[in-house]
Short mmCIF file of C-alpha atoms and ligand atoms in Angstrom, two decimals:
data_model
loop_
_atom_site.label_atom_id
_atom_site.label_comp_id
_atom_site.label_asym_id
_atom_site.label_seq_id
_atom_site.Cartn_x
_atom_site.Cartn_y
_atom_site.Cartn_z
CA MET G 1 -102.19 59.82 -26.12
CA LYS G 2 -104.53 62.77 -25.32
CA PRO G 3 -108.04 62.45 -24.26
CA ALA G 4 -110.62 62.80 -26.38
CA PRO G 5 -112.50 66.38 -26.07
CA PHE G 6 -114.44 67.13 -22.96
CA ALA G 7 -116.29 70.54 -21.75
CA TYR G 8 -115.65 71.62 -17.76
CA ALA G 9 -117.68 72.58 -15.00
CA LYS G 10 -116.77 73.91 -11.76
CA ALA G 11 -119.58 72.82 -9.08
CA LYS G 12 -120.07 75.35 -6.63
CA SER G 13 -122.41 72.75 -4.30
CA VAL G 14 -122.97 69.13 -3.68
CA GLU G 15 -127.07 70.37 -5.47
CA ASP G 16 -125.16 71.48 -8.56
CA ALA G 17 -122.83 68.72 -8.51
CA ILE G 18 -125.68 66.60 -8.75
CA LYS G 19 -127.73 68.81 -11.40
CA LEU G 20 -124.72 69.07 -13.38
CA LEU G 21 -124.63 64.99 -12.92
CA GLY G 22 -128.17 64.82 -14.43
CA GLN G 23 -126.47 66.10 -18.26
CA ALA G 24 -126.12 63.45 -20.78
CA ASP G 25 -122.16 61.61 -19.77
CA ALA G 26 -120.36 63.51 -17.03
CA ARG G 27 -118.29 62.43 -14.57
CA LEU G 28 -116.93 63.62 -11.33
CA LEU G 29 -113.33 64.93 -11.03
CA ALA G 30 -112.06 64.64 -7.59
CA GLY G 31 -108.13 64.09 -7.22
CA GLY G 32 -107.77 62.89 -10.79
CA GLN G 33 -105.25 60.46 -10.45
CA SER G 34 -107.36 57.78 -11.37
CA LEU G 35 -109.49 59.32 -13.61
CA MET G 36 -106.98 61.22 -15.85
CA ALA G 37 -105.43 58.06 -16.95
CA THR G 38 -108.46 56.43 -17.80
CA LEU G 39 -109.03 59.47 -20.04
CA ASN G 40 -105.29 59.97 -21.55
CA MET G 41 -105.66 56.47 -22.56
CA ARG G 42 -108.96 56.51 -23.63
CA LEU G 43 -110.72 54.23 -21.70
CA SER G 44 -113.06 57.18 -19.94
CA ALA G 45 -114.20 59.51 -22.81
CA PRO G 46 -117.23 61.44 -21.24
CA LYS G 47 -118.62 64.82 -22.44
CA LEU G 48 -118.38 66.51 -19.32
CA LEU G 49 -116.06 66.70 -16.71
CA ILE G 50 -117.65 68.15 -13.68
CA ASP G 51 -114.81 69.27 -10.81
CA ILE G 52 -115.89 68.90 -6.53
CA ASN G 53 -112.84 70.85 -5.44
CA GLY G 54 -114.23 73.88 -4.98
CA ILE G 55 -117.21 72.57 -3.14
CA GLY G 56 -117.09 73.47 0.86
CA GLY G 57 -117.86 70.75 3.35
CA LEU G 58 -116.92 67.39 1.65
CA SER G 59 -113.23 67.71 3.47
CA GLY G 60 -112.24 66.76 7.07
CA ILE G 61 -112.26 63.95 9.44
CA SER G 62 -113.79 63.58 12.79
CA VAL G 63 -114.87 61.65 15.33
CA ASN G 64 -118.63 61.50 16.76
CA ASN G 65 -120.79 58.85 18.51
CA GLY G 66 -118.57 56.15 18.32
CA TYR G 67 -117.65 56.79 14.64
CA VAL G 68 -114.77 58.54 12.90
CA GLU G 69 -116.62 60.16 9.30
CA ILE G 70 -114.37 61.29 6.45
CA GLY G 71 -115.74 63.71 4.35
CA ALA G 72 -115.06 62.63 0.78
CA LEU G 73 -112.69 65.22 -0.87
CA THR G 74 -110.05 64.57 2.34
CA ARG G 75 -107.18 63.95 0.07
CA HIS G 76 -105.03 60.82 1.53
CA VAL G 77 -101.99 62.95 3.02
CA GLU G 78 -104.60 64.26 5.68
CA ALA G 79 -105.71 60.71 5.99
CA GLU G 80 -102.24 59.58 6.52
CA ARG G 81 -101.05 62.20 8.65
CA SER G 82 -103.95 63.00 11.08
CA THR G 83 -103.82 61.84 14.82
CA ASP G 84 -107.54 61.03 14.85
CA ILE G 85 -106.78 58.03 12.26
CA VAL G 86 -103.98 56.52 14.06
CA ARG G 87 -106.66 56.61 17.40
CA HIS G 88 -110.05 55.87 15.80
CA ALA G 89 -109.00 53.97 12.76
CA PRO G 90 -105.52 52.69 13.21
CA LEU G 91 -106.66 50.09 9.76
CA ILE G 92 -106.60 53.32 8.16
CA ALA G 93 -103.41 54.47 9.40
CA LEU G 94 -101.57 50.96 8.23
CA ALA G 95 -102.72 51.12 4.96
CA MET G 96 -102.78 54.41 3.66
CA PRO G 97 -98.41 54.44 3.52
CA HIS G 98 -99.00 51.45 0.44
CA ILE G 99 -101.47 53.76 -1.36
CA GLY G 100 -99.49 54.82 -4.63
CA HIS G 101 -96.49 57.38 -3.94
CA ALA G 102 -96.21 60.75 -1.79
CA ALA G 103 -97.22 62.93 -5.08
CA ILE G 104 -100.46 60.48 -5.83
CA ARG G 105 -101.62 60.88 -2.20
CA ASN G 106 -101.09 64.48 -2.08
CA ARG G 107 -103.92 64.52 -4.53
CA GLY G 108 -105.71 61.39 -4.38
CA THR G 109 -109.18 61.74 -2.63
CA ILE G 110 -110.70 58.98 0.16
CA GLY G 111 -114.37 59.25 -2.12
CA GLY G 112 -112.32 58.85 -5.31
CA SER G 113 -110.58 55.64 -3.82
CA VAL G 114 -113.88 54.54 -2.51
CA ALA G 115 -116.00 55.44 -5.68
CA PHE G 116 -113.57 54.02 -8.39
CA ALA G 117 -113.69 50.80 -6.28
CA ASP G 118 -110.04 49.47 -7.91
CA PRO G 119 -110.24 45.74 -6.96
CA ALA G 120 -106.29 46.25 -5.82
CA ALA G 121 -106.78 48.83 -4.04
CA GLU G 122 -106.50 49.17 -0.39
CA LEU G 123 -109.22 51.79 0.78
CA PRO G 124 -112.50 49.64 -0.35
CA ALA G 125 -110.89 46.46 1.24
CA CYS G 126 -110.45 48.49 4.62
CA LEU G 127 -113.87 50.16 4.27
CA LEU G 128 -115.38 46.83 4.14
CA GLY G 129 -113.01 45.34 6.23
CA LEU G 130 -114.23 47.35 9.66
CA GLY G 131 -117.92 47.52 8.49
CA GLY G 132 -118.02 50.74 7.32
CA GLU G 133 -120.94 52.64 5.63
CA VAL G 134 -120.74 55.23 2.39
CA GLU G 135 -122.98 58.64 2.58
CA ILE G 136 -124.44 59.08 -0.70
CA ALA G 137 -126.69 62.90 -1.92
CA GLY G 138 -128.58 62.55 -5.43
CA GLY G 139 -131.53 63.75 -7.23
CA GLN G 140 -133.14 61.13 -4.76
CA GLY G 141 -132.09 62.97 -1.94
CA LYS G 142 -129.38 61.65 0.74
CA ARG G 143 -128.99 57.58 1.49
CA THR G 144 -126.85 55.77 3.33
CA VAL G 145 -125.26 52.39 1.98
CA LYS G 146 -123.26 50.05 3.94
CA ALA G 147 -119.97 48.65 2.62
CA ASP G 148 -120.70 44.51 2.32
CA ASP G 149 -123.85 46.20 -0.24
CA PHE G 150 -121.34 49.04 -1.58
CA PHE G 151 -119.07 47.26 -4.27
CA LYS G 152 -121.08 45.03 -6.81
CA GLY G 153 -118.54 44.61 -9.49
CA LEU G 154 -115.27 45.47 -11.26
CA PHE G 155 -114.83 48.96 -10.78
CA GLU G 156 -118.50 48.52 -10.25
CA THR G 157 -120.33 50.37 -7.45
CA ALA G 158 -123.57 51.19 -5.69
CA LEU G 159 -123.64 54.48 -7.19
CA GLY G 160 -126.11 55.76 -9.06
CA ALA G 161 -125.72 57.70 -12.71
CA ASP G 162 -126.50 61.08 -10.75
CA GLU G 163 -125.22 60.39 -7.21
CA ILE G 164 -121.84 61.51 -5.39
CA LEU G 165 -120.30 59.77 -2.72
CA THR G 166 -120.51 62.54 0.18
CA ALA G 167 -118.42 60.64 3.48
CA ILE G 168 -117.16 57.32 4.72
CA ARG G 169 -118.00 56.48 8.26
CA LEU G 170 -116.23 53.77 10.41
CA PRO G 171 -117.00 52.29 13.19
CA ALA G 172 -113.72 53.91 15.91
CA ALA G 173 -111.61 51.36 17.49
CA ALA G 174 -112.43 49.93 20.93
CA LYS G 175 -110.22 48.81 23.50
CA ASP G 176 -110.93 45.21 22.16
CA SER G 177 -110.85 45.70 18.92
CA ARG G 178 -107.89 44.20 16.83
CA ILE G 179 -106.79 44.60 13.33
CA GLY G 180 -104.14 43.24 10.61
CA PHE G 181 -102.83 44.91 7.14
CA ALA G 182 -100.77 43.42 5.02
CA GLU G 183 -99.98 43.67 0.81
CA PHE G 184 -97.69 41.87 -1.78
CA ALA G 185 -96.90 44.58 -4.56
CA ARG G 186 -94.03 44.23 -6.92
CA ARG G 187 -92.53 47.70 -5.42
CA HIS G 188 -93.63 49.26 -2.44
CA GLY G 189 -96.54 51.89 -3.85
CA ASP G 190 -97.63 49.54 -7.03
CA TYR G 191 -101.09 48.07 -6.81
CA ALA G 192 -101.14 45.26 -4.98
CA ILE G 193 -101.09 42.02 -6.47
CA ALA G 194 -102.73 40.42 -3.38
CA GLY G 195 -103.48 42.11 -0.07
CA LEU G 196 -105.47 41.72 3.04
CA ALA G 197 -107.16 44.00 5.21
CA ALA G 198 -109.08 42.33 8.82
CA THR G 199 -110.39 43.20 11.75
CA GLY G 200 -111.74 41.48 15.08
CA LYS G 201 -112.13 41.42 18.46
CA ALA G 202 -110.03 39.83 21.25
CA ASP G 203 -110.13 38.90 24.55
CA GLY G 204 -106.88 37.31 25.32
CA ASN G 205 -105.73 35.18 22.52
CA VAL G 206 -110.00 34.60 21.91
CA LEU G 207 -110.61 36.35 18.57
CA SER G 208 -113.96 37.14 17.23
CA GLU G 209 -115.99 39.08 14.81
CA ALA G 210 -112.94 38.55 12.20
CA ARG G 211 -113.79 40.18 9.33
CA LEU G 212 -110.65 39.26 6.21
CA VAL G 213 -111.15 41.27 3.10
CA PHE G 214 -108.65 40.12 0.53
CA PHE G 215 -107.95 42.84 -2.42
CA GLY G 216 -105.96 42.21 -5.79
CA VAL G 217 -107.62 38.33 -5.59
CA GLY G 218 -111.02 39.48 -7.23
CA ALA G 219 -113.61 41.80 -9.13
CA THR G 220 -114.71 43.56 -5.71
CA PRO G 221 -112.98 43.04 -2.61
CA ALA G 222 -113.78 40.00 -0.82
CA ARG G 223 -115.00 38.52 2.79
CA ALA G 224 -113.38 34.95 3.23
CA LYS G 225 -116.04 33.96 5.71
CA ASN G 226 -114.51 30.32 5.73
CA ALA G 227 -111.78 31.40 7.00
CA GLU G 228 -113.55 33.70 9.60
CA SER G 229 -114.91 31.30 11.19
CA ALA G 230 -111.81 28.63 11.05
CA LEU G 231 -109.28 31.49 13.04
CA VAL G 232 -112.50 32.24 15.32
CA ASN G 233 -112.08 28.41 16.32
CA GLY G 234 -108.22 29.17 16.30
CA ASP G 235 -106.86 27.08 13.59
CA VAL G 236 -104.92 29.50 11.21
CA GLU G 237 -103.98 26.06 8.86
CA ALA G 238 -107.92 25.29 8.36
CA ALA G 239 -108.39 28.98 7.55
CA VAL G 240 -105.63 29.20 5.13
CA GLN G 241 -107.31 25.75 3.29
CA SER G 242 -110.68 27.64 3.88
CA LEU G 243 -109.56 30.12 1.42
CA GLY G 244 -109.75 27.98 -1.49
CA SER G 245 -113.54 27.86 -0.80
CA ASP G 246 -113.79 32.03 -0.21
CA LEU G 247 -111.50 33.47 -2.95
CA ALA G 248 -111.59 32.63 -7.08
CA PRO G 249 -108.81 35.14 -7.70
CA HIS G 250 -108.20 35.08 -11.62
CA ASP G 251 -104.69 35.44 -13.38
CA ASP G 252 -104.20 38.81 -14.83
CA VAL G 253 -101.30 40.99 -15.71
CA GLN G 254 -99.74 40.84 -12.21
CA ALA G 255 -99.53 37.23 -11.49
CA ASP G 256 -101.31 33.85 -12.08
CA ALA G 257 -105.03 32.78 -10.32
CA ALA G 258 -102.56 29.79 -8.39
CA THR G 259 -99.86 32.87 -7.27
CA LYS G 260 -102.80 35.22 -6.12
CA MET G 261 -103.83 31.99 -3.83
CA HIS G 262 -100.57 31.23 -2.91
CA LEU G 263 -99.99 34.75 -1.51
CA ALA G 264 -103.59 34.89 -0.02
CA GLY G 265 -102.07 32.01 2.33
CA VAL G 266 -98.89 33.88 3.27
CA LEU G 267 -100.84 36.89 3.64
CA LEU G 268 -103.45 35.26 6.04
CA ARG G 269 -100.62 33.83 8.50
CA ARG G 270 -99.09 36.99 8.38
CA VAL G 271 -102.31 39.17 9.58
CA ALA G 272 -103.56 36.01 11.90
CA LYS G 273 -100.68 36.68 14.22
CA GLN G 274 -101.31 40.63 13.95
CA LEU G 275 -104.73 40.24 15.46
CA LEU G 276 -104.22 38.94 18.27
CA GLU G 277 -101.57 42.03 19.29
CA ALA G 278 -102.90 44.39 21.41
CA ARG G 279 -102.15 47.67 20.11
CA SER G 280 -101.41 50.56 22.23
C1 LIG C 1 -99.35 55.89 -10.05
C2 LIG C 1 -100.36 55.52 -9.60
C3 LIG C 1 -100.79 54.78 -8.34
C4 LIG C 1 -101.44 54.39 -7.56
N1 LIG C 1 -101.49 53.56 -7.08
C5 LIG C 1 -102.34 53.06 -6.01
C6 LIG C 1 -102.51 52.12 -4.74
O1 LIG C 1 -101.68 51.47 -4.84
N2 LIG C 1 -103.28 51.94 -4.18
C7 LIG C 1 -104.77 52.56 -4.58
O2 LIG C 1 -105.55 52.40 -3.98
N3 LIG C 1 -104.94 53.97 -5.68
C8 LIG C 1 -103.74 54.04 -6.03
N4 LIG C 1 -103.49 54.89 -7.06
C9 LIG C 1 -104.80 55.73 -7.55
C10 LIG C 1 -104.70 56.52 -6.23
O3 LIG C 1 -105.45 56.36 -5.08
C11 LIG C 1 -106.69 57.80 -6.56
O4 LIG C 1 -106.52 58.87 -6.27
C12 LIG C 1 -107.60 57.04 -6.58
O5 LIG C 1 -108.38 55.76 -6.96
C13 LIG C 1 -108.72 58.08 -7.25
O6 LIG C 1 -109.03 58.77 -6.04
P1 LIG C 1 -109.01 60.21 -7.27
O7 LIG C 1 -109.56 61.24 -5.61
O8 LIG C 1 -107.84 60.77 -7.27
O9 LIG C 1 -110.13 60.20 -7.97
P2 LIG C 1 -110.59 60.61 -9.59
O10 LIG C 1 -109.24 60.08 -10.26
O11 LIG C 1 -110.91 62.18 -9.40
O12 LIG C 1 -111.41 59.62 -9.96
C14 LIG C 1 -112.22 58.24 -10.22
C15 LIG C 1 -113.12 58.41 -10.76
O13 LIG C 1 -114.14 58.31 -9.08
C16 LIG C 1 -115.14 58.94 -9.02
N5 LIG C 1 -115.87 59.97 -8.37
C17 LIG C 1 -114.18 60.50 -7.60
N6 LIG C 1 -114.99 61.46 -6.33
C18 LIG C 1 -116.12 60.93 -6.53
C19 LIG C 1 -117.07 61.23 -5.68
N7 LIG C 1 -116.67 61.93 -4.65
N8 LIG C 1 -118.70 60.39 -5.70
C20 LIG C 1 -118.57 59.95 -6.75
N9 LIG C 1 -118.06 59.86 -7.99
C21 LIG C 1 -116.30 60.07 -7.70
C22 LIG C 1 -114.73 59.90 -10.54
O14 LIG C 1 -115.60 60.22 -11.23
C23 LIG C 1 -113.84 58.93 -11.13
O15 LIG C 1 -114.30 58.10 -12.10
C24 LIG C 1 -102.26 55.42 -8.22
C25 LIG C 1 -102.65 56.32 -8.73
C26 LIG C 1 -101.38 56.58 -10.06
C27 LIG C 1 -101.90 57.49 -10.62
#
């Protein structure tokens, strides 16, 4: 199938993109790795595509004042190869190779992944697990939204119709930071049937401030707060049992709800071990 006809505009700046977004039924084009598929399948038929790839200053990784900032147009491959990401945002480094395949990571952008908010995507779960923030610019000016408030529903975020995600910001890893990541996919590079991105702090074998974020098991990345409490009490099996009250997966094309719940427990046992390991 071919896309429905659309007009194309290349934005020169963030302000230009915001102005163009004011026109009826416009959509931003970043890496195009998700958007082109939805256009070709006619799941989406915008009148105007606004190409943001030529906008300067939206790409790059910086570490300042205890935060890692990743510009929206930063390609997955840049994050995957960044020594700053390995050192200061190791959860992102662990997740990155699981995102599609090399060709997709060459074009796909960090901002596109977070804005698209696929419930089975790795980066939204990592952003939420790290307690990060999203930088947004729009007709009403700039604002910052916490990851906890950003993912609203299935492919639905806090972004307004005339807004553009400009960057994500993550707390940089500290000495006592701990991370864990695991996912189950049919083949490496496929979207996850179920996945888990986790963070915490550890003093010896004592874990605190755990954030367990599952993906592929609901409409949005989902924090498992009851399991977090059980895990900081040192009881992994109680944490696994708690998932029944934390998660409510539905059947999808990949697996039924019972399989996803089972996998969530398996992933939690694996990640619980990782969370107590110090990283060099
Ligand atoms: C075969 C295949 C396998 C894949 N596997 C995975 C996987 O395992 N895990 C995974 O996470 N992803 C996967 N992806 C998706 C990939 O990561 C995409 O790159 C990503 O989801 C979207 O990024 P993009 O830059 O390509 O965005 P685009 O496709 O250009 O845009 C996606 C959506 O986000 C909006 N958007 C883009 N940038 C912005 C912005 N800055 N501000 C506001 N809105 C914006 C667009 O308007 C559009 O609605 C896969 C893709 C393919 C084709």
